[in-house]
Amino acid sequence: WSAGGLPSGASLNGVTTDGTNIWLLDATTNKIFEYAGAASRLSGSQNASSNFKVTRADSFPSNLVTDGKSMWVVDGGNGKVYKYTVSGTLLGSWATDPANVDPVGITIDPNNVSDIWIVDGYTLKVYDYTAAASRTSGKQNASATFALAPGDTGPVGIADPPPASMLVTPAAPSLALTPPSIKAVNPAVSSAMPIAAALPSMANR
């Protein structure tokens, strides 16, 4: 579907959703545009229902993430994370690890909003900031990092998906979810496991 209501020459640096609404970050105007109820849209077009401009200090916003209540925007120019309400009220900001020099993506655990992860386009690492989701001031070094895979040399975003229970629609009881061939490959697969969880076993044969 086409996102309407954007300024001419918009440069979209990020997209985030709470499962119902979608927000787009425009780096040209430094505005965040909300598309209410658009997470389920598959065709057509929709204009933004609202927008807000990030604070002046947040001058190089590079990515964003939300839990539907708060919005975290990572700034690639000054190495900070800015926290807003989804309506645009600034709640505060904090400085990231000095080694995290080129933040190109930010994410949270959608099931338990606590840690913040930021992927770096220069060091090609993911930086874990423990319990940083509630932080609104000061600075914080990463508690852990891990390197991206060798071929992952141009990261532009990062996402921590919801748990499988939120992604897989339970099948009707009459369906046979675990054919004998799957059990033969991996006897540990439970008869109650959704078919999507068993599929990797078949793919490996």
CSV table of N, CA and C in Angstrom, one decimal, residues 25-26 29-32 52-61 71 73-75 78 80-85 87-94:
chain,number,residue,atom,x,y,z
A,25,LEU,N,9.6,7.1,9.8
A,25,LEU,CA,10.5,8.2,10.1
A,25,LEU,C,11.0,8.8,8.9
A,26,ASP,N,10.8,10.1,8.7
A,26,ASP,CA,11.3,10.9,7.5
A,26,ASP,C,12.5,11.7,8.0
A,29,THR,N,12.5,15.8,6.9
A,29,THR,CA,11.9,16.8,7.8
A,29,THR,C,12.1,16.5,9.2
A,30,ASN,N,12.7,15.3,9.6
A,30,ASN,CA,12.9,14.9,10.9
A,30,ASN,C,11.5,14.8,11.6
A,31,LYS,N,10.6,14.2,10.9
A,31,LYS,CA,9.2,14.0,11.4
A,31,LYS,C,8.9,12.5,11.4
A,32,ILE,N,8.0,12.2,12.4
A,32,ILE,CA,7.5,10.8,12.5
A,32,ILE,C,6.0,10.8,12.1
A,52,PHE,N,4.6,14.2,14.2
A,52,PHE,CA,5.3,15.1,15.1
A,52,PHE,C,6.8,15.2,14.7
A,53,LYS,N,7.3,16.4,15.0
A,53,LYS,CA,8.7,16.6,14.7
A,53,LYS,C,9.6,16.3,15.9
A,54,VAL,N,10.7,15.6,15.7
A,54,VAL,CA,11.6,15.2,16.8
A,54,VAL,C,12.2,16.5,17.3
A,55,THR,N,12.8,16.4,18.5
A,55,THR,CA,13.4,17.6,19.1
A,55,THR,C,14.6,18.1,18.3
A,56,ARG,N,14.9,19.3,18.4
A,56,ARG,CA,16.0,19.9,17.6
A,56,ARG,C,17.3,19.2,17.8
A,57,ALA,N,17.6,18.8,19.0
A,57,ALA,CA,18.9,18.1,19.3
A,57,ALA,C,19.0,16.8,18.6
A,58,ASP,N,17.8,16.2,18.3
A,58,ASP,CA,17.7,14.9,17.6
A,58,ASP,C,17.8,15.1,16.1
A,59,SER,N,18.9,15.7,15.6
A,59,SER,CA,19.0,16.2,14.3
A,59,SER,C,19.3,15.2,13.2
A,60,PHE,N,19.8,14.0,13.6
A,60,PHE,CA,20.1,13.0,12.6
A,60,PHE,C,19.5,11.7,13.0
A,61,PRO,N,18.1,11.6,13.1
A,61,PRO,CA,17.5,10.4,13.5
A,61,PRO,C,17.7,9.3,12.4
A,71,MET,N,8.2,5.8,22.2
A,71,MET,CA,8.9,5.7,20.9
A,71,MET,C,10.4,6.0,21.2
A,73,VAL,N,14.0,6.7,19.5
A,73,VAL,CA,14.6,7.1,18.2
A,73,VAL,C,16.1,7.2,18.5
A,74,VAL,N,16.9,6.5,17.7
A,74,VAL,CA,18.4,6.6,17.8
A,74,VAL,C,18.9,7.6,16.8
A,75,ASP,N,19.8,8.4,17.3
A,75,ASP,CA,20.4,9.5,16.5
A,75,ASP,C,21.8,9.1,16.1
A,78,ASN,N,24.7,12.2,17.0
A,78,ASN,CA,25.3,12.5,18.3
A,78,ASN,C,25.3,11.3,19.2
A,80,LYS,N,23.0,9.3,20.5
A,80,LYS,CA,22.0,9.3,21.6
A,80,LYS,C,20.7,8.5,21.2
A,81,VAL,N,20.0,8.1,22.3
A,81,VAL,CA,18.7,7.6,22.1
A,81,VAL,C,17.7,8.5,22.7
A,82,TYR,N,16.7,9.0,21.9
A,82,TYR,CA,15.7,9.9,22.4
A,82,TYR,C,14.4,9.1,22.7
A,83,LYS,N,13.8,9.3,23.8
A,83,LYS,CA,12.5,8.6,24.1
A,83,LYS,C,11.4,9.6,24.1
A,84,TYR,N,10.3,9.3,23.4
A,84,TYR,CA,9.1,10.1,23.2
A,84,TYR,C,7.9,9.3,23.6
A,85,THR,N,6.8,10.0,23.8
A,85,THR,CA,5.5,9.3,23.8
A,85,THR,C,5.1,9.2,22.3
A,87,SER,N,2.7,10.3,20.9
A,87,SER,CA,2.1,11.6,20.4
A,87,SER,C,3.2,12.7,20.2
A,88,GLY,N,4.4,12.4,20.6
A,88,GLY,CA,5.5,13.3,20.3
A,88,GLY,C,6.1,14.1,21.5
A,89,THR,N,5.7,13.8,22.7
A,89,THR,CA,6.3,14.5,23.9
A,89,THR,C,7.6,13.9,24.2
A,90,LEU,N,8.6,14.7,24.3
A,90,LEU,CA,10.0,14.2,24.6
A,90,LEU,C,10.0,13.8,26.1
A,91,LEU,N,10.5,12.6,26.4
A,91,LEU,CA,10.6,12.1,27.7
A,91,LEU,C,12.0,12.2,28.2
A,92,GLY,N,13.0,12.3,27.3
A,92,GLY,CA,14.4,12.4,27.7
A,92,GLY,C,15.3,11.7,26.7
A,93,SER,N,16.6,11.7,27.0
A,93,SER,CA,17.6,11.1,26.1
A,93,SER,C,18.8,10.6,26.9
A,94,TRP,N,19.5,9.7,26.3
A,94,TRP,CA,20.8,9.2,26.9
A,94,TRP,C,21.8,8.9,25.9
